[in-house]
Coordinates of C-alpha atoms and ligand atoms in Angstrom, one line a residue:
M20 CA 129.2 84.0 80.9
S21 CA 128.2 86.5 83.8
N22 CA 129.1 86.9 87.3
Y23 CA 125.6 87.8 88.1
A24 CA 122.8 85.5 86.9
N25 CA 119.1 85.8 86.6
Y26 CA 116.9 84.3 89.4
I27 CA 114.1 82.3 88.0
N28 CA 111.9 79.8 89.8
G29 CA 114.5 79.1 92.8
Q30 CA 117.5 78.8 90.4
W31 CA 120.3 81.1 89.3
V32 CA 120.0 81.0 85.7
D33 CA 123.0 82.2 83.5
S34 CA 122.9 83.6 80.1
S35 CA 125.1 83.8 77.1
K36 CA 124.3 87.3 76.5
T37 CA 125.5 89.7 79.0
T38 CA 125.8 93.6 80.0
R39 CA 128.7 95.1 81.4
N40 CA 127.9 97.5 84.2
L41 CA 130.5 100.5 84.5
N42 CA 131.2 103.0 87.0
P43 CA 130.2 106.6 85.6
A44 CA 132.8 108.0 87.7
D45 CA 135.4 105.7 86.4
L46 CA 135.0 103.9 83.2
S47 CA 137.8 101.5 83.7
D48 CA 136.2 100.3 86.8
V49 CA 133.9 97.2 85.8
I50 CA 131.2 96.4 88.5
G51 CA 130.3 93.0 86.8
E52 CA 129.0 91.2 83.9
F53 CA 125.1 90.8 84.4
A54 CA 123.1 88.1 82.6
Q55 CA 120.6 89.5 79.8
A56 CA 117.6 87.6 79.8
S57 CA 115.7 86.3 76.7
E58 CA 112.1 86.5 76.0
Q59 CA 112.0 82.6 77.0
D60 CA 113.8 83.3 80.3
T61 CA 111.0 85.9 80.8
Q62 CA 108.3 83.6 80.0
A63 CA 109.8 81.1 82.4
A64 CA 110.0 83.6 85.2
I65 CA 106.4 84.6 84.7
A66 CA 105.3 80.8 84.6
A67 CA 107.2 80.2 87.9
A68 CA 105.4 83.3 89.5
R69 CA 102.1 82.0 88.4
D70 CA 102.8 78.6 89.9
A71 CA 103.8 80.0 93.1
A72 CA 100.9 82.3 93.5
P73 CA 98.2 80.3 95.1
A74 CA 100.5 79.1 97.9
W75 CA 102.1 82.5 98.5
G76 CA 98.7 84.3 98.2
L77 CA 97.5 82.1 101.2
S78 CA 100.7 82.3 103.3
T79 CA 100.3 83.9 107.0
P80 CA 100.9 87.4 107.6
Q81 CA 103.4 85.9 110.3
Q82 CA 105.3 84.2 107.2
R83 CA 105.5 87.4 105.3
F84 CA 106.4 89.5 108.1
D85 CA 109.2 87.1 109.0
I86 CA 110.7 87.1 105.7
L87 CA 110.5 90.9 105.0
D88 CA 111.7 91.8 108.6
R89 CA 114.7 89.6 107.9
A90 CA 115.5 91.3 104.7
G91 CA 115.0 94.7 106.3
S92 CA 117.5 93.7 108.8
A93 CA 120.1 92.4 106.3
I94 CA 119.9 95.5 104.3
L95 CA 120.3 97.8 107.1
A96 CA 123.4 95.8 108.4
R97 CA 124.7 96.0 105.0
K98 CA 123.9 99.5 104.2
E99 CA 127.4 100.9 103.8
E100 CA 128.5 98.0 101.5
L101 CA 125.3 98.2 99.5
G102 CA 125.7 102.3 99.4
K103 CA 129.1 102.0 97.9
L104 CA 127.9 99.7 95.2
L105 CA 125.2 102.0 94.5
A106 CA 127.4 105.1 94.4
R107 CA 129.7 102.9 92.0
E108 CA 127.0 101.9 89.8
E109 CA 124.9 104.9 89.5
G110 CA 127.1 108.0 90.7
K111 CA 125.4 109.4 93.5
T112 CA 127.6 110.4 96.5
L113 CA 128.5 107.8 99.1
A114 CA 126.5 109.7 101.7
E115 CA 123.4 109.9 99.5
A116 CA 123.9 106.1 98.4
I117 CA 124.2 104.9 102.0
G118 CA 121.2 106.9 102.9
E119 CA 119.2 105.3 100.0
A120 CA 120.3 101.6 100.9
G121 CA 119.2 102.5 104.6
R122 CA 116.0 103.6 103.2
A123 CA 115.5 100.3 101.4
G124 CA 115.8 98.6 104.7
Q125 CA 113.3 100.8 106.5
I126 CA 110.9 100.1 103.5
F127 CA 111.2 96.3 104.2
K128 CA 110.6 96.9 107.8
F129 CA 107.4 99.1 107.2
F130 CA 106.0 96.4 105.1
A131 CA 106.9 93.6 107.2
G132 CA 104.6 95.5 109.6
E133 CA 102.0 96.1 106.9
A134 CA 101.6 92.3 106.4
L135 CA 100.3 92.1 110.2
R136 CA 98.2 95.4 109.9
Q137 CA 95.8 94.3 107.2
T138 CA 92.0 94.5 108.4
G139 CA 88.7 94.1 106.5
E140 CA 85.3 95.6 107.1
L141 CA 82.0 94.2 108.3
V142 CA 79.2 96.1 107.2
P143 CA 75.3 95.5 108.0
S144 CA 73.6 94.9 104.9
V145 CA 70.6 97.0 103.6
R146 CA 68.8 93.8 103.4
P147 CA 67.4 91.8 106.6
G148 CA 69.6 88.8 107.7
L149 CA 72.6 89.7 105.5
T150 CA 75.9 91.0 106.5
V151 CA 78.6 92.2 104.2
E152 CA 82.4 91.4 104.3
I153 CA 85.0 93.6 102.5
T154 CA 88.3 92.1 102.3
R155 CA 91.5 92.5 100.2
E156 CA 93.1 89.8 98.3
P157 CA 96.6 89.7 96.4
V158 CA 96.3 90.8 92.7
G159 CA 98.3 87.8 91.8
V160 CA 101.5 88.1 89.7
V161 CA 103.0 91.5 89.4
G162 CA 105.4 92.9 86.9
L163 CA 107.9 95.4 88.3
I164 CA 109.9 97.7 85.9
T165 CA 112.4 100.0 87.3
P166 CA 114.7 103.2 86.3
W167 CA 118.2 103.7 86.8
N168 CA 118.2 106.6 89.2
F169 CA 117.3 104.9 92.5
P170 CA 118.6 101.6 92.0
I171 CA 117.7 100.0 95.4
A172 CA 115.1 102.4 96.6
I173 CA 112.5 102.0 94.0
P174 CA 112.9 98.4 93.5
A175 CA 112.5 98.0 97.3
W176 CA 109.3 100.1 97.5
K177 CA 107.7 98.0 94.6
I178 CA 109.0 94.5 96.0
A179 CA 108.3 95.0 99.6
P180 CA 104.5 95.9 99.2
A181 CA 103.9 93.3 96.4
L182 CA 105.4 90.5 98.7
A183 CA 103.7 91.8 101.9
F184 CA 100.3 91.7 100.4
G185 CA 100.8 88.2 99.1
N186 CA 101.8 88.5 95.6
C187 CA 104.4 86.8 93.3
V188 CA 106.9 89.0 91.6
V189 CA 108.9 89.4 88.3
I190 CA 111.2 92.2 88.5
K191 CA 113.3 93.9 85.5
P192 CA 115.7 96.4 86.8
A193 CA 117.1 99.0 84.6
D194 CA 119.7 97.6 82.2
L195 CA 122.2 100.5 83.3
V196 CA 122.1 99.5 87.0
P197 CA 121.3 96.1 87.7
A198 CA 123.8 95.3 90.9
C199 CA 121.7 96.8 93.4
T200 CA 118.4 95.1 92.5
W201 CA 120.7 91.6 92.3
E202 CA 122.0 92.1 95.6
L203 CA 118.5 93.0 97.0
V204 CA 116.9 89.8 95.4
K205 CA 119.8 87.6 96.9
I206 CA 119.1 89.1 100.3
L207 CA 115.4 88.0 99.9
V208 CA 116.3 84.5 98.9
D209 CA 118.7 84.2 101.7
A210 CA 115.7 85.4 103.9
G211 CA 113.6 82.3 103.0
L212 CA 111.5 83.0 100.1
S213 CA 110.2 79.9 98.1
A214 CA 110.8 79.2 94.6
G215 CA 108.9 81.2 92.2
V216 CA 107.6 83.9 94.6
L217 CA 110.3 86.5 93.4
N218 CA 112.1 86.3 90.1
L219 CA 114.8 88.6 88.5
V220 CA 115.2 89.1 84.7
M221 CA 117.9 91.6 83.9
G222 CA 118.0 92.6 80.4
R223 CA 116.5 95.3 77.8
G224 CA 113.1 96.9 78.2
S225 CA 112.5 96.1 74.6
V226 CA 112.8 92.4 75.3
V227 CA 112.2 91.7 78.8
G228 CA 110.0 94.7 79.6
E229 CA 107.7 94.1 76.6
A230 CA 107.4 90.3 77.4
L231 CA 106.1 91.3 80.9
V232 CA 103.6 94.0 79.8
N233 CA 102.3 91.8 76.9
S234 CA 101.8 88.5 79.0
P235 CA 98.3 87.6 79.8
D236 CA 99.9 85.7 82.8
V237 CA 101.0 89.2 84.4
D238 CA 98.1 90.5 86.5
A239 CA 99.6 94.1 87.1
I240 CA 102.5 96.3 86.1
S241 CA 104.2 98.7 88.3
F242 CA 106.4 101.1 86.2
T243 CA 108.8 104.0 87.1
G244 CA 110.6 105.6 84.3
S245 CA 110.0 108.1 81.6
V246 CA 106.6 109.6 80.2
G247 CA 107.0 108.0 76.6
T248 CA 107.8 104.5 78.0
G249 CA 105.1 104.8 80.7
R250 CA 102.3 105.8 78.3
A251 CA 103.3 103.1 75.8
I252 CA 102.9 100.6 78.7
A253 CA 99.8 101.9 79.8
Q254 CA 98.4 101.2 76.5
K255 CA 99.4 97.5 76.5
C256 CA 98.1 97.0 80.0
M257 CA 94.8 98.1 79.1
A258 CA 94.8 95.8 76.0
T259 CA 95.7 92.8 78.1
G260 CA 93.4 93.8 80.9
K261 CA 96.1 94.5 83.6
K262 CA 96.1 96.7 86.5
V263 CA 98.9 99.5 85.7
Q264 CA 100.7 101.9 87.9
L265 CA 102.9 104.5 86.5
E266 CA 105.3 107.0 88.2
M267 CA 106.9 109.1 85.6
G268 CA 108.6 112.6 85.3
G269 CA 108.4 116.0 86.8
K270 CA 109.0 119.6 86.0
N271 CA 108.9 120.7 89.7
P272 CA 108.4 124.2 90.7
M273 CA 109.9 125.8 93.7
V274 CA 108.4 129.2 94.5
V275 CA 110.6 131.6 96.3
L276 CA 108.6 134.8 97.7
D277 CA 110.1 138.0 98.8
D278 CA 109.5 137.2 102.6
A279 CA 111.4 133.9 102.3
D280 CA 114.4 133.4 104.6
L281 CA 117.1 133.6 102.1
P282 CA 119.6 131.0 103.4
T283 CA 116.9 128.5 103.8
A284 CA 115.5 129.1 100.2
V285 CA 119.0 128.8 98.7
E286 CA 119.8 125.5 100.5
A287 CA 116.4 124.1 99.4
C288 CA 116.9 125.0 95.9
I289 CA 120.6 124.0 95.8
N290 CA 119.7 120.6 97.2
G291 CA 116.7 120.2 95.3
A292 CA 118.1 121.1 91.8
F293 CA 121.4 119.7 92.2
Y294 CA 122.1 116.9 94.8
S295 CA 122.0 113.3 93.2
T296 CA 123.3 115.0 90.1
G297 CA 119.7 116.4 89.6
Q298 CA 118.6 112.9 88.5
R299 CA 115.5 112.8 90.6
C300 CA 112.1 112.8 89.4
T301 CA 111.2 115.1 92.2
A302 CA 114.2 117.6 91.5
S303 CA 113.4 121.4 91.7
S304 CA 113.9 122.5 88.0
R305 CA 111.9 125.5 87.8
L306 CA 112.9 128.1 90.4
I307 CA 110.0 130.8 90.4
V308 CA 111.2 133.8 92.2
T309 CA 109.5 137.1 92.9
E310 CA 111.1 140.2 91.8
G311 CA 111.6 141.6 95.3
I312 CA 114.1 138.9 96.3
H313 CA 115.2 137.8 92.7
D314 CA 118.6 139.5 92.3
R315 CA 119.7 138.6 95.8
F316 CA 118.6 135.0 95.5
V317 CA 120.3 134.4 92.1
E318 CA 123.6 136.2 93.5
A319 CA 123.4 133.8 96.4
M320 CA 122.6 130.8 94.3
V321 CA 125.6 131.5 92.0
A322 CA 128.0 131.9 94.9
R323 CA 126.7 128.7 96.5
M324 CA 127.1 126.9 93.3
K325 CA 131.0 127.7 93.2
Q326 CA 131.2 125.8 96.5
L327 CA 129.8 122.7 95.0
R328 CA 132.7 120.2 94.3
V329 CA 131.9 117.8 91.5
G330 CA 133.8 114.5 91.9
N331 CA 134.0 110.8 92.7
P332 CA 131.3 109.8 94.6
L333 CA 133.3 107.7 96.9
D334 CA 135.5 110.8 97.9
S335 CA 133.9 112.3 101.1
E336 CA 134.5 116.0 99.8
T337 CA 132.3 115.4 96.8
H338 CA 128.8 117.0 96.7
I339 CA 127.8 116.2 93.1
G340 CA 128.6 113.0 91.7
P341 CA 128.8 112.2 87.8
V342 CA 126.1 111.9 85.3
V343 CA 125.0 108.3 84.9
D344 CA 126.1 107.9 81.4
D345 CA 127.4 109.3 78.0
K346 CA 123.6 109.6 76.5
Q347 CA 122.4 111.5 79.6
L348 CA 125.3 113.6 79.5
K349 CA 124.7 114.6 75.8
Q350 CA 121.1 115.4 76.9
D351 CA 122.2 117.8 79.7
L352 CA 124.5 119.6 77.3
D353 CA 122.0 119.8 74.7
Y354 CA 119.8 121.4 77.2
I355 CA 122.3 123.8 78.2
D356 CA 122.8 124.8 74.5
I357 CA 118.9 125.1 74.2
A358 CA 118.8 127.4 77.1
R359 CA 121.5 129.7 75.6
S360 CA 119.7 129.5 72.1
E361 CA 116.4 130.6 73.7
G362 CA 118.1 133.6 75.3
A363 CA 119.0 132.6 78.9
T364 CA 122.3 133.2 80.5
V365 CA 123.6 130.0 81.8
H366 CA 125.9 130.0 84.9
G367 CA 128.2 126.9 85.4
G368 CA 127.2 123.7 83.2
E369 CA 130.9 123.3 82.2
L370 CA 132.4 119.9 81.7
V371 CA 134.7 118.8 84.4
E372 CA 138.2 116.8 83.9
L373 CA 139.4 114.7 86.8
G374 CA 141.9 112.1 87.2
T375 CA 139.6 109.3 85.8
K376 CA 137.5 109.0 82.7
G377 CA 133.8 109.7 83.8
H378 CA 130.8 111.9 83.1
F379 CA 131.5 114.9 85.1
L380 CA 129.3 118.1 84.7
Q381 CA 129.3 121.3 86.8
P382 CA 125.7 122.4 87.9
A383 CA 124.0 124.7 85.6
L384 CA 121.6 127.6 86.5
A385 CA 119.9 129.5 83.5
V386 CA 118.4 133.0 84.6
D387 CA 116.4 135.4 82.5
T388 CA 114.3 132.4 81.4
H389 CA 110.2 132.3 81.0
N390 CA 108.1 129.5 81.4
D391 CA 107.2 128.8 77.8
M392 CA 110.9 127.8 77.1
R393 CA 111.5 124.4 76.1
I394 CA 114.0 124.2 79.3
N395 CA 110.8 125.0 81.4
R396 CA 108.5 122.5 79.7
E397 CA 110.6 119.3 79.1
E398 CA 112.2 117.3 81.9
V399 CA 116.2 117.5 81.7
F400 CA 116.9 115.1 84.4
G401 CA 120.6 116.5 85.0
P402 CA 122.1 119.0 87.2
F403 CA 120.2 121.8 85.6
A404 CA 117.6 124.5 86.7
S405 CA 116.4 127.6 85.6
V406 CA 115.2 130.9 87.3
I407 CA 111.7 132.5 86.4
K408 CA 111.2 136.1 87.7
V409 CA 107.6 137.0 88.4
K410 CA 105.8 140.0 89.9
D411 CA 104.0 138.3 92.8
Y412 CA 102.6 135.4 94.5
D413 CA 99.6 135.0 92.3
E414 CA 101.8 134.9 89.2
A415 CA 104.0 132.4 90.7
L416 CA 101.4 130.0 91.6
K417 CA 99.8 130.4 88.0
L418 CA 103.5 129.5 86.4
A419 CA 103.9 126.8 89.1
N420 CA 100.5 125.0 87.8
D421 CA 101.4 125.7 84.2
T422 CA 103.2 122.5 83.4
E423 CA 101.8 119.1 82.0
F424 CA 103.6 117.6 85.0
G425 CA 102.3 117.5 88.7
L426 CA 104.8 115.4 90.9
A427 CA 106.1 117.8 93.6
A428 CA 105.9 121.5 94.2
G429 CA 107.5 123.6 96.8
I430 CA 107.4 127.2 98.3
C431 CA 109.7 129.1 100.3
S432 CA 107.9 131.8 102.5
T433 CA 107.5 133.0 105.9
S434 CA 103.9 134.0 105.4
L435 CA 101.2 131.5 106.7
K436 CA 98.7 133.1 104.4
Y437 CA 100.6 132.3 101.2
V438 CA 101.9 128.9 102.5
Q439 CA 98.4 127.7 103.2
H440 CA 97.1 128.8 100.0
F441 CA 99.8 127.2 97.8
K442 CA 99.3 123.9 99.9
R443 CA 95.8 123.7 98.7
H444 CA 96.0 125.1 95.3
A445 CA 99.3 123.8 93.9
Q446 CA 98.5 120.9 91.3
A447 CA 101.0 118.4 92.6
G448 CA 100.8 115.0 94.4
M449 CA 103.3 116.5 97.1
V450 CA 103.7 119.8 98.5
M451 CA 106.9 120.9 100.3
V452 CA 107.3 124.0 102.5
N453 CA 110.6 125.4 103.1
V454 CA 112.4 122.1 102.3
P455 CA 113.6 120.8 98.9
T456 CA 111.0 119.3 96.4
A457 CA 113.1 116.1 96.5
G458 CA 113.5 114.0 99.6
V459 CA 110.6 112.0 101.1
D460 CA 109.5 109.9 103.9
Y461 CA 109.1 106.0 103.3
H462 CA 106.1 105.4 105.3
V463 CA 103.6 108.1 103.5
P464 CA 102.1 108.1 99.8
F465 CA 104.5 109.0 97.2
G466 CA 103.2 110.0 93.7
G467 CA 101.8 112.9 91.6
R468 CA 99.3 114.2 89.1
K469 CA 98.5 115.0 85.6
G470 CA 101.3 113.7 83.3
S471 CA 103.5 112.6 86.4
S472 CA 101.5 109.6 87.5
H473 CA 99.0 107.2 86.8
G474 CA 97.0 104.8 89.0
P475 CA 97.1 104.6 92.7
R476 CA 99.8 105.9 95.0
E477 CA 103.2 103.9 95.8
Q478 CA 104.5 103.6 99.4
G479 CA 103.1 104.0 102.9
S480 CA 99.7 102.3 103.8
Y481 CA 98.4 103.5 100.3
A482 CA 100.4 100.8 98.6
K483 CA 97.8 98.6 99.2
E484 CA 95.6 100.1 96.6
F485 CA 97.6 98.8 94.0
Y486 CA 98.9 95.6 95.3
T487 CA 95.5 94.3 96.7
T488 CA 92.0 93.7 95.0
V489 CA 88.9 94.3 96.8
K490 CA 86.3 91.5 97.4
T491 CA 82.7 92.3 98.9
A492 CA 81.1 89.0 100.3
Y493 CA 77.5 88.9 101.1
V494 CA 76.6 86.3 103.8
N495 CA 73.1 85.0 105.1
A496 CA 74.0 83.2 108.1
G497 CA 70.3 82.4 109.1
Ligands
NDP13 P1 112.8 104.6 80.8 O1 111.4 105.0 80.7 O2 113.6 104.7 79.7 O3 113.0 103.1 81.4 C1 112.5 103.0 82.6 C2 112.4 101.1 82.6 O4 111.4 101.0 81.5 C3 113.7 100.7 82.3 O5 113.9 99.5 83.0 C4 113.5 100.5 80.9 O6 114.5 99.3 80.4 C5 112.4 100.0 80.7 N1 111.6 100.0 79.4 C6 112.2 100.7 78.3 N2 111.3 100.4 77.3 C7 110.5 99.5 77.5 C8 109.4 98.8 77.0 N3 108.9 99.2 75.6 N4 108.6 98.0 77.8 C9 108.8 97.9 78.9 N5 109.7 98.3 79.8 C10 110.7 99.0 79.1 O7 113.4 105.5 82.0 P2 115.0 105.6 82.6 O8 115.3 104.5 83.2 O9 115.7 106.4 81.5 O10 114.7 106.7 83.8 C11 114.8 108.1 83.6 C12 113.1 108.7 83.6 O11 112.4 108.1 84.7 C13 113.2 110.2 83.8 O12 112.4 110.5 82.9 C14 112.4 110.4 85.0 O13 111.5 111.5 85.2 C15 111.7 109.1 85.5 N6 111.6 108.8 86.8 C16 110.3 108.9 87.3 C17 110.2 108.6 88.7 C18 109.1 108.9 89.3 O14 108.9 108.2 90.4 N7 108.0 109.6 89.1 C19 111.4 108.1 89.6 C20 112.7 108.0 88.7 C21 112.7 108.4 87.2 P3 116.1 99.6 79.9 O15 116.9 99.7 81.3 O16 116.5 98.6 79.1 O17 116.0 100.9 79.3

């Protein structure tokens, strides 16, 4: 039996099958046994959401504001405790984890306000005597499928807008990190949600995720995860007529020009490439550096990397926590080998032995690379980045855009001319100037282009594009 049950139709529902959630920094630390939902459990959750949808869809903005605002306050009041849980289950440092928990609280506060800020449009008709009203309504039942790398922020930035705009929810967190989502759901239940409005089904993507995606009773799927899974989900959503939103991977460039302020560029690249153990879809994985600053940049990066302490995330001295699990660690090590076999020189990238059994890896920087190497085409998703030397800005921009992804792109430069040009011509959903490619605000749109994203943006006021559907009404009042 589990310590942590699923939440279906207002009840905590146990399961005979469980997943054991382990701390990647200390495999002897068991965070808990989490119920694994079956396909039948998932169908029950979908049916409960369907039943609850008419009433919740007609709830007042004040009712939705009150619940989301209470949840936001509860998360903020408990952000240290939730951050510690997050650091234990996913491995990012305590400071990063507390920051992520705080962000989840702010997201609920923001979307509480969004529930009140909804408006429509009244448009004169082209025909005499008619007026046209344009309003937004909830989509209905929304299935949310989340990855392991932001265990509280990503569930928050999907659940909060879904509820704010009057949808009922069935959420499936990543099997590797269910604890933070479980706590989030508990907070929302305690904040006063009625039965069926929010349902939690933990378990495997191949069982729970598939059931959500294939169900004719789910109106929309919002997914964050890998490209392969995302594309397969999109096809199934198309087949069952669902609205779909995908946030997938990145191979984000950070361009460093000769005129960059070197310390600013190095800090942006160290943070963007290696913080959160490089396990961020917005990580700076391709450092594209012009030849006049290249050697000084590499020397400064390697020196700075030696100061980074890999360790237990709960230790305040730690800069880089463990890799999330053995599978991801193997993938990171494989790419380090691939880098060498492709002719790159790799600085760092050694396994680290500590007092506890965990997945510790030193950050790795591959130099003497070119953009056609596999390490510069495929997402590694670990503390790994490569440096690509280029002649000038034009070549840097060309290579920055020479990727199948388009999530974030950065530039370090003191030249207004190049910065302005890059902002306009980088083929990415988000552009960063003299700041890391990773690290975004919670009240503005998030998402990318090309292979990184599909469908409307997440977060900020743009979230309503996915979580509502537009109605146009023609009225003859005469
Ligand atoms: P996956 O694509 O493996 O999994 C994401 C989610 O999908 C998990 O909950 C998973 O379940 C579920 N899933 C797996 N198979 C199916 C299926 N057949 N049908 C429905 N759901 C399924 O990604 P990871 O969790 O491993 O996350 C890492 C990847 O996510 C990286 O490639 C990264 O780039 C990307 N990512 C993108 C972000 C963005 O915003 N652009 C943000 C964060 C990550 P289970 O847990 O059982 O595997």
